[in-house]
Coordinates of C-alpha atoms in Angstrom, one line a residue:
X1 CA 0.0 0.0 0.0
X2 CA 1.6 3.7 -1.4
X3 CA 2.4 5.5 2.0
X4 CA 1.5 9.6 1.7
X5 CA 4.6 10.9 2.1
X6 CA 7.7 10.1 -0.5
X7 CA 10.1 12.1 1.5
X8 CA 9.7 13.2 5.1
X9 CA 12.7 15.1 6.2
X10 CA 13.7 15.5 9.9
X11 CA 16.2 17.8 11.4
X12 CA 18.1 21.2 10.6
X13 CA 16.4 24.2 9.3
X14 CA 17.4 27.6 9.6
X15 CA 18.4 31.1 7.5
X16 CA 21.5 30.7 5.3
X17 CA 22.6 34.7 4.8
X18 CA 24.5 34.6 1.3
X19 CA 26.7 36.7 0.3
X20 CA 25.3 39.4 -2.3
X21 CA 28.0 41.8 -3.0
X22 CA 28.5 44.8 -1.3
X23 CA 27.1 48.4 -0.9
X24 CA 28.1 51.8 -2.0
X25 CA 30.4 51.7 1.4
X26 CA 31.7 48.9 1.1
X27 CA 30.2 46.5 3.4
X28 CA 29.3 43.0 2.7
X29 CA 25.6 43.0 2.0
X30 CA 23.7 39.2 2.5
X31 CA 20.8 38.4 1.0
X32 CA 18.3 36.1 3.4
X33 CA 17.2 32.4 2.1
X34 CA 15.8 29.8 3.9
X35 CA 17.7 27.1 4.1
X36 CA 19.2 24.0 5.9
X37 CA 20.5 20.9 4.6
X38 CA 16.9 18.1 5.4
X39 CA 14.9 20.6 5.0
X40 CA 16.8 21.7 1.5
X41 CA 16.4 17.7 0.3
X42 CA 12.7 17.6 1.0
X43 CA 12.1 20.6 -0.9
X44 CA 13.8 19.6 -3.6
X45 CA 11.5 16.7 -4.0
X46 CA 8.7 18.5 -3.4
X47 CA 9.7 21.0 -6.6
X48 CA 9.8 18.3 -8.7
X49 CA 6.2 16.9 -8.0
X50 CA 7.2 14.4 -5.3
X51 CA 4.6 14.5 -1.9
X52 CA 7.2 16.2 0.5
X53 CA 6.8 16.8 4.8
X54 CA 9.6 18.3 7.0
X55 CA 9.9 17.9 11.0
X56 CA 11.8 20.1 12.6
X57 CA 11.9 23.2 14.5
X58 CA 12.2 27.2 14.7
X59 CA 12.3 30.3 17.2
X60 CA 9.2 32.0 17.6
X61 CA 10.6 34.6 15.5
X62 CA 10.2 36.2 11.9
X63 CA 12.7 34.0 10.5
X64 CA 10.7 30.7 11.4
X65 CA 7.8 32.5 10.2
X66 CA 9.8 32.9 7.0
X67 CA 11.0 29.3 6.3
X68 CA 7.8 28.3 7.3
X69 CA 6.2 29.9 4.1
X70 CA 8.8 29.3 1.9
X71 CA 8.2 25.5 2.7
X72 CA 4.3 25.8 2.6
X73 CA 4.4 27.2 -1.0
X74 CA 6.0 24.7 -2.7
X75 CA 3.7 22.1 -1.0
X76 CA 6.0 20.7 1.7
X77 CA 3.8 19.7 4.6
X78 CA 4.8 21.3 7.7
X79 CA 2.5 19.9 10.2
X80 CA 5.2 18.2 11.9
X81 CA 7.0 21.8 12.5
X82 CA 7.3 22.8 15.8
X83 CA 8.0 25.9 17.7
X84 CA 9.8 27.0 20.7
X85 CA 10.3 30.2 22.6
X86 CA 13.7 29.4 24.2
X87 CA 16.6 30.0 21.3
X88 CA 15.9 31.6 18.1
X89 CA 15.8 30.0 14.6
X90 CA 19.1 29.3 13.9
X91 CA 21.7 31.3 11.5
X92 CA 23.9 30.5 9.1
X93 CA 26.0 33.4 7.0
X94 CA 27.7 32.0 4.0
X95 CA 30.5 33.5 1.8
X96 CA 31.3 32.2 -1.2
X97 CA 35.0 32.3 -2.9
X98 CA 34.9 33.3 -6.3
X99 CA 34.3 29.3 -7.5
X100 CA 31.0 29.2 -5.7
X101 CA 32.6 27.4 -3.1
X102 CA 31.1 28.2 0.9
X103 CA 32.8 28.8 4.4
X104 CA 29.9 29.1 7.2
X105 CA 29.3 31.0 10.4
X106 CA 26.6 29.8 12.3
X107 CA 24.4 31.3 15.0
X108 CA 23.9 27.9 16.9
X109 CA 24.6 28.1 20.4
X110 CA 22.2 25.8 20.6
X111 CA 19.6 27.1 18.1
X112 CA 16.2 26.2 18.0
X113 CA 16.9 23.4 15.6
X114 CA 18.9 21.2 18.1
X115 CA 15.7 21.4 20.6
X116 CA 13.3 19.2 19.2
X117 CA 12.0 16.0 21.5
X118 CA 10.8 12.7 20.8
X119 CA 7.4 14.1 22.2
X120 CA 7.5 16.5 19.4
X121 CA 7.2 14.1 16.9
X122 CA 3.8 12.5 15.0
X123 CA 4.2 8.4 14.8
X124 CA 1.4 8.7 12.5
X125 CA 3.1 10.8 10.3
X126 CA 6.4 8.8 10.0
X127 CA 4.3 5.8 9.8
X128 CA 3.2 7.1 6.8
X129 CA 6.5 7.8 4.6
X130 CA 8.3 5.7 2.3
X131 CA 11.8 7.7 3.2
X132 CA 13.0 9.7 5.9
X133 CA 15.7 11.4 5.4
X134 CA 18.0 13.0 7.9
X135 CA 21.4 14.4 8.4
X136 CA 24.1 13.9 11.0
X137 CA 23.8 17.7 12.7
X138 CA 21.0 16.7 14.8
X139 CA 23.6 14.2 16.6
X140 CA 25.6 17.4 17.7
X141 CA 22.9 18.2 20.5
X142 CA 20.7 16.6 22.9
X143 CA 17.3 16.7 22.8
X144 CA 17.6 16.7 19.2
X145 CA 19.5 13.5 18.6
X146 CA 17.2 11.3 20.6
X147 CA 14.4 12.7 18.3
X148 CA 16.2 11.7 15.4
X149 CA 16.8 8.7 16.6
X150 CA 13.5 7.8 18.0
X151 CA 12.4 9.1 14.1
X152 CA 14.2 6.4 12.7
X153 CA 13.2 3.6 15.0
X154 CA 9.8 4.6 13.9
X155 CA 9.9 4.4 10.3
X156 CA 11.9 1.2 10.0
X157 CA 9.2 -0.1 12.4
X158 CA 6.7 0.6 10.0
X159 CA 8.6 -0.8 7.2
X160 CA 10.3 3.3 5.4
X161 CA 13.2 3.2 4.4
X162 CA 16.0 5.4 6.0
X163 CA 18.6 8.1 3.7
X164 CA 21.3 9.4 5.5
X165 CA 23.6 12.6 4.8
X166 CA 26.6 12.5 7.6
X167 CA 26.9 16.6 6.3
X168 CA 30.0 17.8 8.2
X169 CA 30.6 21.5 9.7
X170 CA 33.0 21.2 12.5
X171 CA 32.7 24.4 14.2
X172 CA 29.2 23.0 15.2
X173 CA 30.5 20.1 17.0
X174 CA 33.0 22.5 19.2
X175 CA 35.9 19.9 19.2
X176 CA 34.0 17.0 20.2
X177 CA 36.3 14.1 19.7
X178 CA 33.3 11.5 19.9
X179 CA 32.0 13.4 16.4
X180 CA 33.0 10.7 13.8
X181 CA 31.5 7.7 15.7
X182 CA 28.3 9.5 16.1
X183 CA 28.3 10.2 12.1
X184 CA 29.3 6.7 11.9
X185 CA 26.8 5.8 14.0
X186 CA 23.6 6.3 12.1
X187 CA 24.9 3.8 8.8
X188 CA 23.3 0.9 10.7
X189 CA 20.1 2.3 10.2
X190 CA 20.5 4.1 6.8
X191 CA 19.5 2.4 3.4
X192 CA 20.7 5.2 1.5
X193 CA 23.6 7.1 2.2
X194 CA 24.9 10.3 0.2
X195 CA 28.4 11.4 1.3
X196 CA 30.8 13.9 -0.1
X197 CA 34.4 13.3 -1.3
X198 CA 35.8 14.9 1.6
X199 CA 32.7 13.7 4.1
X200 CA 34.5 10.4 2.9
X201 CA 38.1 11.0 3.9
X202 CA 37.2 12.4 6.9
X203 CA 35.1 9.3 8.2
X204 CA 37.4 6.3 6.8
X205 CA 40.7 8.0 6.0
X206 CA 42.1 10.5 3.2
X207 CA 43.6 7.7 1.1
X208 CA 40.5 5.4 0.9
X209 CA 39.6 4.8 -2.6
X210 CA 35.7 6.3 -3.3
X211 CA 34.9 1.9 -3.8
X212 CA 36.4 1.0 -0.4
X213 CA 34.6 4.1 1.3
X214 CA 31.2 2.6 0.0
X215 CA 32.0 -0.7 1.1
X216 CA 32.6 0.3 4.1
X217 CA 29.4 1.9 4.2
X218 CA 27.3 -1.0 2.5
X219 CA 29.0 -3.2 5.0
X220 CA 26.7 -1.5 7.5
X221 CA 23.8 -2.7 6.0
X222 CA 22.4 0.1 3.1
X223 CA 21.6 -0.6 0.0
X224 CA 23.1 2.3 -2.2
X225 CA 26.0 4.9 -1.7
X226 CA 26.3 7.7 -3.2
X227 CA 30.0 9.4 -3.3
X228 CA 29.5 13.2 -4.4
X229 CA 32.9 14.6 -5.9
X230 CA 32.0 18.0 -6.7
X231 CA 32.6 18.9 -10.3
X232 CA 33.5 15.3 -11.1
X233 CA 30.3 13.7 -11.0
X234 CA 29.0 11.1 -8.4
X235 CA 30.7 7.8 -7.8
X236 CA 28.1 5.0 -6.5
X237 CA 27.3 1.5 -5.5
X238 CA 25.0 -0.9 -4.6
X239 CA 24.5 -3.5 -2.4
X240 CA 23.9 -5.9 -5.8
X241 CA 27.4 -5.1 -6.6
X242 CA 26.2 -2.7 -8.7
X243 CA 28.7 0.3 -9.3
X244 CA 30.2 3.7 -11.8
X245 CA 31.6 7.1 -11.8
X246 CA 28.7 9.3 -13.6
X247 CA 30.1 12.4 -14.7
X248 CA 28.3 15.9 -14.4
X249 CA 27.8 18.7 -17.3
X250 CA 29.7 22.0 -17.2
X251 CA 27.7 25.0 -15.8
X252 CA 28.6 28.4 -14.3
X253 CA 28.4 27.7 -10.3
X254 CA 27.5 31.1 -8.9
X255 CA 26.8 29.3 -5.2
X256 CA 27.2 25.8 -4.1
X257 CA 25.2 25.9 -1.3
X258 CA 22.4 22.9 -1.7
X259 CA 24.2 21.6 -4.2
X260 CA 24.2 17.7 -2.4
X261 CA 21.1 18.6 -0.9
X262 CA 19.5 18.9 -4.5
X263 CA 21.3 15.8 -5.9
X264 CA 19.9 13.9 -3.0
X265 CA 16.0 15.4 -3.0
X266 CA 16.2 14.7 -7.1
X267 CA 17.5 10.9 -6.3
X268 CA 14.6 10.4 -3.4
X269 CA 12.3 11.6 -6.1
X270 CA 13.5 9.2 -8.7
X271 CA 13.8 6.2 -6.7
X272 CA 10.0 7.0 -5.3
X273 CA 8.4 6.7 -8.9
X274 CA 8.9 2.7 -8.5
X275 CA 7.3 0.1 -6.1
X276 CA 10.5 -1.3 -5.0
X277 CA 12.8 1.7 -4.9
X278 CA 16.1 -0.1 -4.4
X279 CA 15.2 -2.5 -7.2
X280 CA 17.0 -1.4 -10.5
X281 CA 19.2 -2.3 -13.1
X282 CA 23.1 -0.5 -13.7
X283 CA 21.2 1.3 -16.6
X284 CA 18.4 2.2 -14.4
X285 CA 19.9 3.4 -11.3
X286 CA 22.5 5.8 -13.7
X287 CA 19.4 7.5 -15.6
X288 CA 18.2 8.4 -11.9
X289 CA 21.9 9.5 -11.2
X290 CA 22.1 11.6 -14.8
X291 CA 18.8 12.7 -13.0
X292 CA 19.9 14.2 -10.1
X293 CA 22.8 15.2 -11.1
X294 CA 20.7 17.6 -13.5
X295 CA 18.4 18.9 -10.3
X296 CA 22.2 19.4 -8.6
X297 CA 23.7 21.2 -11.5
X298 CA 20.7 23.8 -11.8
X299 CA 21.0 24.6 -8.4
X300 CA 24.3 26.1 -8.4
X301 CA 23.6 28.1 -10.9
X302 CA 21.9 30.5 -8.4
X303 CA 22.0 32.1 -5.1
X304 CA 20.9 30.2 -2.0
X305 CA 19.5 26.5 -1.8
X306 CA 15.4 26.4 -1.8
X307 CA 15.5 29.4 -3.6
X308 CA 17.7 27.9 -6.4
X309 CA 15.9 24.7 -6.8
X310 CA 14.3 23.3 -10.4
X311 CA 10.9 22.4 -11.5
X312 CA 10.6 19.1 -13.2
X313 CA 10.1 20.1 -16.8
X314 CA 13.3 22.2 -16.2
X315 CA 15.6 18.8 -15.2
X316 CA 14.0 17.9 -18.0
X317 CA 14.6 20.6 -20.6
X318 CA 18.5 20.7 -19.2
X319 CA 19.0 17.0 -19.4
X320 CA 17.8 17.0 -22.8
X321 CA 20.1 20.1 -23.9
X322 CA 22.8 18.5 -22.1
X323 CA 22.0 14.5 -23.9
X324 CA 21.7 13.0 -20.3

């Protein structure tokens, strides 16, 4: 039986402030989007035509007001959002070198993302998804990380299937040496794990090969890894034995920020449109790849993450200029 969600996303959401230029003076001048990496995934999907809900939560402020909208007008149930008056929505100012590349600063000390409970959450709702996805940031913080994980126990339970970002900022852990097992820790769980070339190296080792990494990971238990390596395409495998380096069209990056976030949300979306979403063929599972490497390539071509995300008959427009 087809559950109502595709994607439920649980965890981080916040303001990114990227960098816009500067004013007549001289100062840096930041333009606001919503952003976060979970909640920038689930929209993502939800963009595309996929049945999208995010849990998570904000400050009682103008800024949760704000990602709130942004969320609710591109049809991403937020039902499952939750408020408190404690901390404020968290912050995030990102400047970008003149590759598109990011460096953060992040108002998080905790913010109001870290401080949502297991009591916050709706069984019925995670009960009803075929994927949650969540990130490893939620792990930095108590209550947060036993509401992930209580998330989690819930949807396997109810037979979802669990995709897993381990998205690495270290000034957010504060020089927590237990940091790498924690990330670590959720690959038991995952069936679908998207990690970054240098996510990689930092979790097994800088001289692991991208095919050891994954094994590694699959070893754990998931189904599909997905190795993102920037400019170079994506590097995957399955747990059928099924793997390839996909490369990724040229573009103009303007802002990076989303970019795995997109890739991910366009994947989810792909893998959704079947029954058994882990059952595919090497040809297959690379036209979903070529797929969401399209959603991810739009994306940087534009400032900010949600902002910057694609409609489906624009994947489908670029893919075809681009003979994906």
């Amino acid at each position: 039986m087809a559950k109502k969600y595709d994607v439920t996303a649980l965890g981080e959401i916040l303001i990114d402030f990227t960098f816009a230029g500067k004013n007549a003076d001289g100062k840096n001048v930041y333009e606001e989007n919503p952003g976060g990496a979970p909640a920038n995934c689930v929209a993502a999907v939800s963009k595309l035509g996929g049945k999208g809900a995010f849990i998570g939560m904000t400050g009682r402020d103008s800024f949760g007001e704000d990602v709130r909208k942004v969320l609710q007008s591109i049809n991403v149930d937020t039902s499952g959002m939750r408020y408190t008056d404690k901390q404020h929505t968290t912050l995030a100012f990102v400047s970008l070198a003149p590759s598109g590349e990011r460096t953060f600063s992040f108002c998080r000390n905790p913010g109001a993302d870290t401080q949502l409970t297991a009591s916050d959450l709706d069984a019925s709702q995670l009960s009803d998804t075929t994927f949650l996805h969540v990130g490893s940031l939620s792990l930095t913080d108590e209550p947060s990380k036993t509401a992930e994980l209580a998330a989690i126990d819930t949807v396997k339970k109810a037979g979802g299937y669990i995709s897993y970002d381990p998205n690495w900022r270290a000034n957010l852990w504060h020089g927590r040496t237990d940091a790498i097992d924690l990330m670590k820790s959720i690959f038991r769980f995952a069936d679908m794990v998207k990690v970054s070339e240098e996510e990689l190296a930092l979790l097994y080792g800088k001289d692991i090969s991208y095919a050891d990494g994954a094994k590694e990971i699959l070893a754990n238990g998931a189904k599909l890894v997905l190795v993102t390596l920037g400019s170079k395409g994506v590097f995957y495998a399955s747990a059928d034995n099924i793997s390839g380096t996909l490369s990724v069209p040229d573009v103009k990056v303007v802002d990076t920020t989303g970019a795995g976030d997109s890739f991910t949300g366009g994947l989810l979306y792909r893998l959704t449109r079947r029954e058994k979403p882990f059952t595919f063929t090497k040809a297959e599972i690379e036209q979903d790849i070529a797929f969401a490497n399209a959603v991810a390539s739009l994306c940087v071509t534009k400032r900010g993450a949600i902002p910057a995300l694609p409609l489906l008959e624009d994947v489908k427009a670029f893919m075809q200029e681009h003979n994906m």
